Short mmCIF file of N, CA and C in Angstrom, two decimals:
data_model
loop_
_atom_site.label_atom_id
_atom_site.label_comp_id
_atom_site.label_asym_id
_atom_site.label_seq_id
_atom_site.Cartn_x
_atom_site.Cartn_y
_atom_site.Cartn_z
N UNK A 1 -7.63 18.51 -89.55
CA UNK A 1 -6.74 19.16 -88.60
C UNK A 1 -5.58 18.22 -88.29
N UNK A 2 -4.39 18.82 -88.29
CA UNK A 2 -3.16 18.05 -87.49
C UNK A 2 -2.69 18.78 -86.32
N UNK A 3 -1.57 18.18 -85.95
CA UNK A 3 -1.16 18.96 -84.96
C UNK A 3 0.88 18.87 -85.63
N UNK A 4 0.72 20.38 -85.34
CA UNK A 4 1.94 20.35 -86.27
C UNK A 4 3.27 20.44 -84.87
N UNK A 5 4.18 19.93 -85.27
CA UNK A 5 5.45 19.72 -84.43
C UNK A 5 6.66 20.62 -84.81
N UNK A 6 7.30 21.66 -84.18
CA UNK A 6 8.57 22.22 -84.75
C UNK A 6 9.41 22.03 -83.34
N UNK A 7 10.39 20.83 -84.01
CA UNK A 7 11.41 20.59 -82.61
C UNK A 7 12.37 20.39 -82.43
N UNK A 8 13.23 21.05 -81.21
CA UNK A 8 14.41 21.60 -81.42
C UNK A 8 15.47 20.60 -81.14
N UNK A 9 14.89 19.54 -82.16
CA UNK A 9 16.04 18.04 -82.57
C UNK A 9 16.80 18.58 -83.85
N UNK A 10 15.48 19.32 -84.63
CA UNK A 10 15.66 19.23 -86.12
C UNK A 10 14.75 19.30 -86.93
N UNK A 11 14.14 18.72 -86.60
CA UNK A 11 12.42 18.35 -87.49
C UNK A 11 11.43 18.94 -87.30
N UNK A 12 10.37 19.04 -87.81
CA UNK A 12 8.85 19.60 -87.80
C UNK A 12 8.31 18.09 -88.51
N UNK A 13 7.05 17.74 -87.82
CA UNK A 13 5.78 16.97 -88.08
C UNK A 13 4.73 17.58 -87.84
N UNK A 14 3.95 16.34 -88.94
CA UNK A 14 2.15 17.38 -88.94
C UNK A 14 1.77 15.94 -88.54
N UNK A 15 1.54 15.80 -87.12
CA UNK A 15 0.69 14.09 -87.10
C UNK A 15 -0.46 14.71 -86.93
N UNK A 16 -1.32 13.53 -86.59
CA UNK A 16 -2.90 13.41 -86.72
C UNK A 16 -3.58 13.82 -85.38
N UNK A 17 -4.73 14.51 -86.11
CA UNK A 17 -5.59 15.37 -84.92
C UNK A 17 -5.55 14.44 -83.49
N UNK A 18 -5.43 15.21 -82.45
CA UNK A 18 -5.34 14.28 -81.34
C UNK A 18 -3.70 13.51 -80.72
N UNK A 19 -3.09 13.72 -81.39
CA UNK A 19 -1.81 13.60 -81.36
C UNK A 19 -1.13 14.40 -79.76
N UNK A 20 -0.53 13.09 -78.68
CA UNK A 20 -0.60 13.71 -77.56
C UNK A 20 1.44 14.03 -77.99
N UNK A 21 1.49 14.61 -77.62
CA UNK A 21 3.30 15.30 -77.39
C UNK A 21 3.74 14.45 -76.10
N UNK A 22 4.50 13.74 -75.63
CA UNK A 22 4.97 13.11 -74.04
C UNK A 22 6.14 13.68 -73.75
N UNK A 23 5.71 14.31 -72.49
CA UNK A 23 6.68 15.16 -71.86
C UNK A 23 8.48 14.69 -71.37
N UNK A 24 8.72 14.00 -71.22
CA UNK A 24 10.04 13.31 -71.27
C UNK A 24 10.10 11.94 -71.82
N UNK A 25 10.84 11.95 -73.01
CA UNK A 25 10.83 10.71 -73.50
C UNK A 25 11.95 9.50 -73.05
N UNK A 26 11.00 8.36 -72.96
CA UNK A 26 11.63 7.30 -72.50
C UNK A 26 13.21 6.76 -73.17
N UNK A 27 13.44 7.43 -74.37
CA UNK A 27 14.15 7.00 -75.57
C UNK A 27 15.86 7.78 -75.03
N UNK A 28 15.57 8.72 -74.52
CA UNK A 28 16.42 9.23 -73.69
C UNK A 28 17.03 10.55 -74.12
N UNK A 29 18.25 11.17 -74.08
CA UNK A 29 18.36 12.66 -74.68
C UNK A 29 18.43 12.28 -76.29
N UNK A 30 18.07 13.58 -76.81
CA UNK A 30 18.04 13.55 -78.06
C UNK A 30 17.08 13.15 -78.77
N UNK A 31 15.68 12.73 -78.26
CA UNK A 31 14.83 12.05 -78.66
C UNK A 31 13.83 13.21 -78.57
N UNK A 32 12.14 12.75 -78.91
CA UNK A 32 11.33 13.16 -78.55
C UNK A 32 10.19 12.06 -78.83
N UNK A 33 8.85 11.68 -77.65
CA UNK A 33 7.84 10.67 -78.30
C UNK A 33 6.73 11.50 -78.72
N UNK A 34 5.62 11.13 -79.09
CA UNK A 34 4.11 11.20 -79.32
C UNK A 34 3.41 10.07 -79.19
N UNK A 35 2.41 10.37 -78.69
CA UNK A 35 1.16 8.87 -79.02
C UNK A 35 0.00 9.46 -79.95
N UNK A 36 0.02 8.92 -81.02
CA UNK A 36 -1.06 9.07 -82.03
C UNK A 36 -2.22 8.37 -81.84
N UNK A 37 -2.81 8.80 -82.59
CA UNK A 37 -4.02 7.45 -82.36
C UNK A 37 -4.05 6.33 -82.38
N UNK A 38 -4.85 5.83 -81.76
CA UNK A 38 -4.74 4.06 -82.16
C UNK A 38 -3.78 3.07 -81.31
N UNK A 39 -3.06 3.78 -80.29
CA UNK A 39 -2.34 3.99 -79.45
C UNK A 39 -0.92 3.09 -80.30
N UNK A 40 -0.52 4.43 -81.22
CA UNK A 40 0.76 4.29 -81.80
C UNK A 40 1.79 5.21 -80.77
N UNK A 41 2.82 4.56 -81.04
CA UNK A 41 4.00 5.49 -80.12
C UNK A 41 5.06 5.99 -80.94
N UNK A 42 5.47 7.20 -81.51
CA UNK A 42 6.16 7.30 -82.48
C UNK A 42 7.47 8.08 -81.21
N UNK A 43 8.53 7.44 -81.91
CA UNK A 43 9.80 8.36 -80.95
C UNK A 43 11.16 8.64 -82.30
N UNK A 44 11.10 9.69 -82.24
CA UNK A 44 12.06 10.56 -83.23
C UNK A 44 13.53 10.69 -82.36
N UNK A 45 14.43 9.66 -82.75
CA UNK A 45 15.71 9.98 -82.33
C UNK A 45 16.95 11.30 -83.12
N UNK A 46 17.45 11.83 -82.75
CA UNK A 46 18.45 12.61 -83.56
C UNK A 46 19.69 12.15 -83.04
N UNK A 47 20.58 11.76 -84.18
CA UNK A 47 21.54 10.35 -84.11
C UNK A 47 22.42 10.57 -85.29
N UNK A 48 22.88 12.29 -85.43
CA UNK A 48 23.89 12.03 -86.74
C UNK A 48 25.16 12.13 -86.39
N UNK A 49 25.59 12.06 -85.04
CA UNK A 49 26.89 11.99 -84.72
C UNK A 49 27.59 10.73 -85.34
N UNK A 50 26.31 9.23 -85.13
CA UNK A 50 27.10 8.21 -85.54
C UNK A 50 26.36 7.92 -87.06
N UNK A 51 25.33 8.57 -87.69
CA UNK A 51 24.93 8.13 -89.33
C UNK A 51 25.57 9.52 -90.20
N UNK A 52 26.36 9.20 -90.82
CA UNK A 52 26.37 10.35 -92.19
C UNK A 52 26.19 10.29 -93.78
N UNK A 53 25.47 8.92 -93.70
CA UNK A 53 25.10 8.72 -94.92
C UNK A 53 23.82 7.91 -95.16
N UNK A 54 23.04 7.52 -96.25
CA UNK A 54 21.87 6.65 -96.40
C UNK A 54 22.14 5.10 -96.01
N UNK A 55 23.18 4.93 -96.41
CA UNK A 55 23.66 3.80 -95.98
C UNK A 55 24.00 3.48 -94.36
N UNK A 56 24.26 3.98 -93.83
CA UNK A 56 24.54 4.37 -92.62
C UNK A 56 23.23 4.69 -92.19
N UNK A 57 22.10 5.13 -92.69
CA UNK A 57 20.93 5.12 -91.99
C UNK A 57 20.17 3.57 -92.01
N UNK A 58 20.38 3.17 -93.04
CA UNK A 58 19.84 1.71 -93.39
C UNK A 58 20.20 0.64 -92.18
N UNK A 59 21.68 0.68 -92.43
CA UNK A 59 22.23 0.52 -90.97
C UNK A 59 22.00 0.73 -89.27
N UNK A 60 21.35 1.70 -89.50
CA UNK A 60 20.86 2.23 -87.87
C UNK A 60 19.41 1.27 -87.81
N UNK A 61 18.76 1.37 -88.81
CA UNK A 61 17.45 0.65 -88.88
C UNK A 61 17.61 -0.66 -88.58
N UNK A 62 18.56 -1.37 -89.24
CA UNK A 62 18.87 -2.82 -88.50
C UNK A 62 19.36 -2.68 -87.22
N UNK A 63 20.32 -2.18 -86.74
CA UNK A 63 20.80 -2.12 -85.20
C UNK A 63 19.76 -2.01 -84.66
N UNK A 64 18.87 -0.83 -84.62
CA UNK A 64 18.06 -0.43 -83.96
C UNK A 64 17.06 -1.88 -83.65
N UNK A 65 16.70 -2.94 -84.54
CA UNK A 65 15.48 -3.67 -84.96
C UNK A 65 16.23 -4.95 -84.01
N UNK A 66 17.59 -5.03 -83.61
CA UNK A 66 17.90 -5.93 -83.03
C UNK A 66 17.25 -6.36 -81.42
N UNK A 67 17.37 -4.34 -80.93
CA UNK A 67 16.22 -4.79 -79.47
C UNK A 67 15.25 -5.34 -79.62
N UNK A 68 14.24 -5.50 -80.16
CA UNK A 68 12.88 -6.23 -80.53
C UNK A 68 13.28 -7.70 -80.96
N UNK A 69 14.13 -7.89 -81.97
CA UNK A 69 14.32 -9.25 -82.22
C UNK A 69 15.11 -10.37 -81.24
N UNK A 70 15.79 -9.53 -80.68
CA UNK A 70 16.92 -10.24 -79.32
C UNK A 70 16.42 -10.06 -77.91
N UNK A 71 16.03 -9.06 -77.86
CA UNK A 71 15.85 -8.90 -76.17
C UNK A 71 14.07 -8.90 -76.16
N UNK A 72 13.66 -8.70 -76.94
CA UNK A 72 12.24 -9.42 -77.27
C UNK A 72 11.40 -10.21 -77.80
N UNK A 73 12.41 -11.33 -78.43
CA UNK A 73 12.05 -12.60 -78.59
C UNK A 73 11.18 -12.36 -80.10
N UNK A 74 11.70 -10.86 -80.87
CA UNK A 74 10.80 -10.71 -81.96
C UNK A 74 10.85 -11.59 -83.38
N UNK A 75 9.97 -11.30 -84.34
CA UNK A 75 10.39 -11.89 -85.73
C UNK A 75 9.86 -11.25 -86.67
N UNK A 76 11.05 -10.82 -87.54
CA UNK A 76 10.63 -10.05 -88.46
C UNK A 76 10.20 -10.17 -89.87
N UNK A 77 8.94 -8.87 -89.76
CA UNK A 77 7.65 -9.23 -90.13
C UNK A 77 8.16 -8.46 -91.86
N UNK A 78 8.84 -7.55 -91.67
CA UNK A 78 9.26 -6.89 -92.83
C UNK A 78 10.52 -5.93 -93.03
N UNK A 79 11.21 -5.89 -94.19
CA UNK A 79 12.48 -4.60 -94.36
C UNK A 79 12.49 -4.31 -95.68
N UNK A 80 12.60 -3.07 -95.69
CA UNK A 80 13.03 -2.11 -97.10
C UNK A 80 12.91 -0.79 -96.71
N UNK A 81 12.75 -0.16 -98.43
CA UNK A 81 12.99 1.23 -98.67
C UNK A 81 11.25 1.61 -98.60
N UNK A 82 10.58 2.52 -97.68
CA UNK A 82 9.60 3.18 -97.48
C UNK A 82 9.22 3.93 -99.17
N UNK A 83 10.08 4.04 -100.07
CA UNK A 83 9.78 4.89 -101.14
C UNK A 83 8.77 6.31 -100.97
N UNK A 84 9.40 6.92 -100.15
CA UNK A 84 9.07 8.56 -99.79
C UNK A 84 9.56 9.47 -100.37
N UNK A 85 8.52 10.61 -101.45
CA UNK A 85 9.61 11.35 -101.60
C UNK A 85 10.24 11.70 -101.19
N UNK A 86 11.42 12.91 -101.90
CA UNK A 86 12.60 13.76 -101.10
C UNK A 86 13.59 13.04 -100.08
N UNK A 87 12.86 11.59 -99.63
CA UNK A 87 14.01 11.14 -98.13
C UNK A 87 14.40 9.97 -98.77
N UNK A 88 15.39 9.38 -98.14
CA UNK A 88 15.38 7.77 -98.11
C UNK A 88 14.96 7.61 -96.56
N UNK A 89 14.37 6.40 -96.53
CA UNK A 89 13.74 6.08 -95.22
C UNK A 89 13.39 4.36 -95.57
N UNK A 90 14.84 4.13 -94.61
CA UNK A 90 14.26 2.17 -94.52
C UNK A 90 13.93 1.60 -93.39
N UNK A 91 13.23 0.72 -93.89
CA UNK A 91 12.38 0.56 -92.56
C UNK A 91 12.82 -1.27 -92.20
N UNK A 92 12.78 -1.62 -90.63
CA UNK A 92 13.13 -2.82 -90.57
C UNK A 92 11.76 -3.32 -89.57
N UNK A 93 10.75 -4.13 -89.82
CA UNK A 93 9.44 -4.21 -88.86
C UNK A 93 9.79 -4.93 -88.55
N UNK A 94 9.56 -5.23 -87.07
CA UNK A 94 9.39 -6.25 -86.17
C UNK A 94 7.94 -6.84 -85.46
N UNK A 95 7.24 -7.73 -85.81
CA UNK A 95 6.52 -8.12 -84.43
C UNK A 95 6.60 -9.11 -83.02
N UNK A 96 6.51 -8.66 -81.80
CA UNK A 96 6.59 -9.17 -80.39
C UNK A 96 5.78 -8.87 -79.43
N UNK A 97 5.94 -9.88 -78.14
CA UNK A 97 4.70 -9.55 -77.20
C UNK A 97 5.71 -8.69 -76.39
N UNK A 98 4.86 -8.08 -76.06
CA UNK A 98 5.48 -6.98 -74.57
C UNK A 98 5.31 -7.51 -73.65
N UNK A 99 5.99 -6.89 -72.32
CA UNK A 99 6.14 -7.72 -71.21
C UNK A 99 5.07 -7.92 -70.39
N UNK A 100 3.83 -7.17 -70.98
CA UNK A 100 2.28 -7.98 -70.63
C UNK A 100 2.10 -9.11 -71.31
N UNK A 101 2.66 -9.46 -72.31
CA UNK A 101 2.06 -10.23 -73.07
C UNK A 101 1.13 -9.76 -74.26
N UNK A 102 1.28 -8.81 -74.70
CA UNK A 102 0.59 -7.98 -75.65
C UNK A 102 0.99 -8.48 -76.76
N UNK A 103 0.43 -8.62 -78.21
CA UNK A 103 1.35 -8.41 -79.49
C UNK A 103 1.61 -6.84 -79.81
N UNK A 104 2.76 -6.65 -80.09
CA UNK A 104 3.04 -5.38 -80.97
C UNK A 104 3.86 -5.48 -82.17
N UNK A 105 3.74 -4.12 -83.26
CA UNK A 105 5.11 -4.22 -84.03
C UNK A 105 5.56 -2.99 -83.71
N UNK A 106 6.86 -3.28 -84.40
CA UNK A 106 7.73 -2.10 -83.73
C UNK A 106 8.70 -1.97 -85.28
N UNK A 107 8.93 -0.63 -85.87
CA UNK A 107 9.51 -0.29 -87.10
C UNK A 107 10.41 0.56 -86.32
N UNK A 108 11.78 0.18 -86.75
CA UNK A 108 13.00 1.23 -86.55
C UNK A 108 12.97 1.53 -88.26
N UNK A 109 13.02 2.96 -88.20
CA UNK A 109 13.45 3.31 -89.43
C UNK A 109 14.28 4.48 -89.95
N UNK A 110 15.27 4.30 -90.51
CA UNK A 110 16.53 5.46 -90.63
C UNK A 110 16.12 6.40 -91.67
N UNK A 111 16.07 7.75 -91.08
CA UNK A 111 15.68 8.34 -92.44
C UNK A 111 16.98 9.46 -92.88
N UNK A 112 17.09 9.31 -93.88
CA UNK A 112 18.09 10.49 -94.38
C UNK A 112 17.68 11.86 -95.43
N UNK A 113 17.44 12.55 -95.41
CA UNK A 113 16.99 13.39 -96.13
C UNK A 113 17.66 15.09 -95.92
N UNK A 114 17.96 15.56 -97.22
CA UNK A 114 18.78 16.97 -96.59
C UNK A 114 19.94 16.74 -96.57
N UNK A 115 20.48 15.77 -96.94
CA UNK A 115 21.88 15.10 -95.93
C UNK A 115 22.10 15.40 -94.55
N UNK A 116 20.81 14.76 -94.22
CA UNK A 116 20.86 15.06 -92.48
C UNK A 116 20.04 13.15 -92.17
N UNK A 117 20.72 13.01 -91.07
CA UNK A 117 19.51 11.99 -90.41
C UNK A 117 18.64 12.38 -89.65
N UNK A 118 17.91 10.97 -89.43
CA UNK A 118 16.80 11.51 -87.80
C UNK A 118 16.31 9.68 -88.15
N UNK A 119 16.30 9.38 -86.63
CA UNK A 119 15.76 7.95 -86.62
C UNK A 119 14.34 7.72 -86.07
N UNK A 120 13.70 7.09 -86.58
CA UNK A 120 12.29 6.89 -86.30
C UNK A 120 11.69 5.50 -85.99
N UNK A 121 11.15 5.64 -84.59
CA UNK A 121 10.55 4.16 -84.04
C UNK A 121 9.25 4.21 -83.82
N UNK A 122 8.41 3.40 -84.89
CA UNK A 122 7.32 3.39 -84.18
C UNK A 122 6.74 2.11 -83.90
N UNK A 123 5.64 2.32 -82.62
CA UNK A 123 5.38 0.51 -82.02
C UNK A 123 3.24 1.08 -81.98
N UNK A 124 3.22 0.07 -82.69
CA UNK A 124 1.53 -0.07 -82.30
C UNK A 124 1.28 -1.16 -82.16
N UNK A 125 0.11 -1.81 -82.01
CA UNK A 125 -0.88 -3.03 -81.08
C UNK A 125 -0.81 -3.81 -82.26
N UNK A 126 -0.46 -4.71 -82.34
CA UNK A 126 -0.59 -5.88 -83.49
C UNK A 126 -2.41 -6.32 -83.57
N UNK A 127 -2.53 -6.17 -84.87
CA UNK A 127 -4.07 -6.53 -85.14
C UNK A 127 -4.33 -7.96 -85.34
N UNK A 128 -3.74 -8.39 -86.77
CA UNK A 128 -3.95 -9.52 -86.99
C UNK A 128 -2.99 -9.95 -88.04
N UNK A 129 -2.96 -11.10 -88.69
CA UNK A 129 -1.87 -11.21 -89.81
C UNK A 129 -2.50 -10.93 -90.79
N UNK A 130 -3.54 -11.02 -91.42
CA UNK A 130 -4.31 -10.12 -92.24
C UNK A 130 -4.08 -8.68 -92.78
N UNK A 131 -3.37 -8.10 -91.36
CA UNK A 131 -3.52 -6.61 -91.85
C UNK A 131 -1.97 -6.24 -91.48
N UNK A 132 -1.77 -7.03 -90.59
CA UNK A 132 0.05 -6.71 -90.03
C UNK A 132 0.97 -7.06 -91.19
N UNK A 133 2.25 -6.43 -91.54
CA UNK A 133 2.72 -5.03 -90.80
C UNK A 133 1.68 -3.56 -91.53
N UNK A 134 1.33 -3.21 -91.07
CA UNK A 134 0.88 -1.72 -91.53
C UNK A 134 1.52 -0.80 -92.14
N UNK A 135 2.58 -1.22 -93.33
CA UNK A 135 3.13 -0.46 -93.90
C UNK A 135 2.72 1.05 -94.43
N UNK A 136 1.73 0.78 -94.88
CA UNK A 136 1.13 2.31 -95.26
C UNK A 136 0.89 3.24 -94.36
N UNK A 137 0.12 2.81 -93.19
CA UNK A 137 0.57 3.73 -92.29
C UNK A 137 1.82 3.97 -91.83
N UNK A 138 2.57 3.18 -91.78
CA UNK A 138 4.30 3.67 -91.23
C UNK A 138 4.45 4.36 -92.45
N UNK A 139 4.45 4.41 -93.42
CA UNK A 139 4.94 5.20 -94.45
C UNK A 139 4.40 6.73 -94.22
N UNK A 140 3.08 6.98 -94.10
CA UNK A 140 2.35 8.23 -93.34
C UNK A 140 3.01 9.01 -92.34
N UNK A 141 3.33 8.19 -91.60
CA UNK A 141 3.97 8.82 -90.21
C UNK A 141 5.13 9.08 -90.42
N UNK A 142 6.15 8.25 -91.05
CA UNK A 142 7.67 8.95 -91.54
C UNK A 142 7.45 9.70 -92.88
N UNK A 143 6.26 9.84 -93.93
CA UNK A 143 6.05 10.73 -94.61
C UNK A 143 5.73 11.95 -93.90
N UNK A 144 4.83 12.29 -92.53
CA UNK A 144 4.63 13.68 -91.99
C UNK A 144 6.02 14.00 -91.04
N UNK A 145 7.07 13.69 -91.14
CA UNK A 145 8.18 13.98 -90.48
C UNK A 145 8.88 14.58 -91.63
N UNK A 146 9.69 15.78 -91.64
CA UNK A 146 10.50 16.56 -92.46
C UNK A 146 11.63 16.85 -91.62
N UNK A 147 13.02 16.24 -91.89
CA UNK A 147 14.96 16.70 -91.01
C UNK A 147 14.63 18.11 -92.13
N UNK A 148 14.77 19.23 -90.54
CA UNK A 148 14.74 20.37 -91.59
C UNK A 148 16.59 20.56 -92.23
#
């Protein structure tokens, strides 16, 4: 079972059973979050006023990766091309502690597909260096996202 998403950013997602929807997102207009399991936070920006190209999405993915690295003291853990079909989608990972003191990572990632954008952030609980960054799952989660 998923729980499928059709939303009036642009997109439809099929995330994973249990998948909560959050009623106003912190990310601000134009956005929308979810918390998946595992207590992932995925937030879907719609942002093509200022991207109109792949390159220009690649671009948003670094800007975006600068809050975590500057204003959160982050270091980054990984960047490239997600290799998804049908989209381009690059991803820039970050890991940092939150202002508990938590570890997290946090992936800004620009996706272009359709010749449309849509920006995608997701932050989960840092495990260990063993298993961090979790690329495959970030690839999952911007693989169940479709810019209709």
């Amino acid at each position: 079972m998923s729980v499928h998403i059709e939303s009036p950013l642009g997109f439809t997602a099929d995330f994973p059973e249990h998948t909560q929807v959050l009623g106003d997102s912190t990310a601000g207009p134009n956005s929308g979050q979810y918390g998946l399991p595992g207590d992932v936070l995925v937030t879907v920006i719609k942002d093509d006023t200022s991207v109109q190209d792949a390159p220009q999405a690649n671009g948003w993915a670094h800007l975006m990766s600068g809050f975590y690295r500057e204003e959160r003291g982050g270091t980054l853990l990984a960047e490239g091309e997600l290799n998804l079909p049908g989209k381009a989608a690059y991803a820039v990972v970050v890991g940092y502690d939150d202002a508990g003191g938590a570890g997290k990572v946090a992936a800004t990632v620009g996706v272009w597909e359709r010749s449309r954008f849509i920006g995608v952030v997701v932050i989960w609980p840092y495990v260990d260096p063993g298993v961090e960054p979790r690329l495959g799952m970030l690839g999952e989660i911007v693989a169940a996202i479709s810019v209709g």
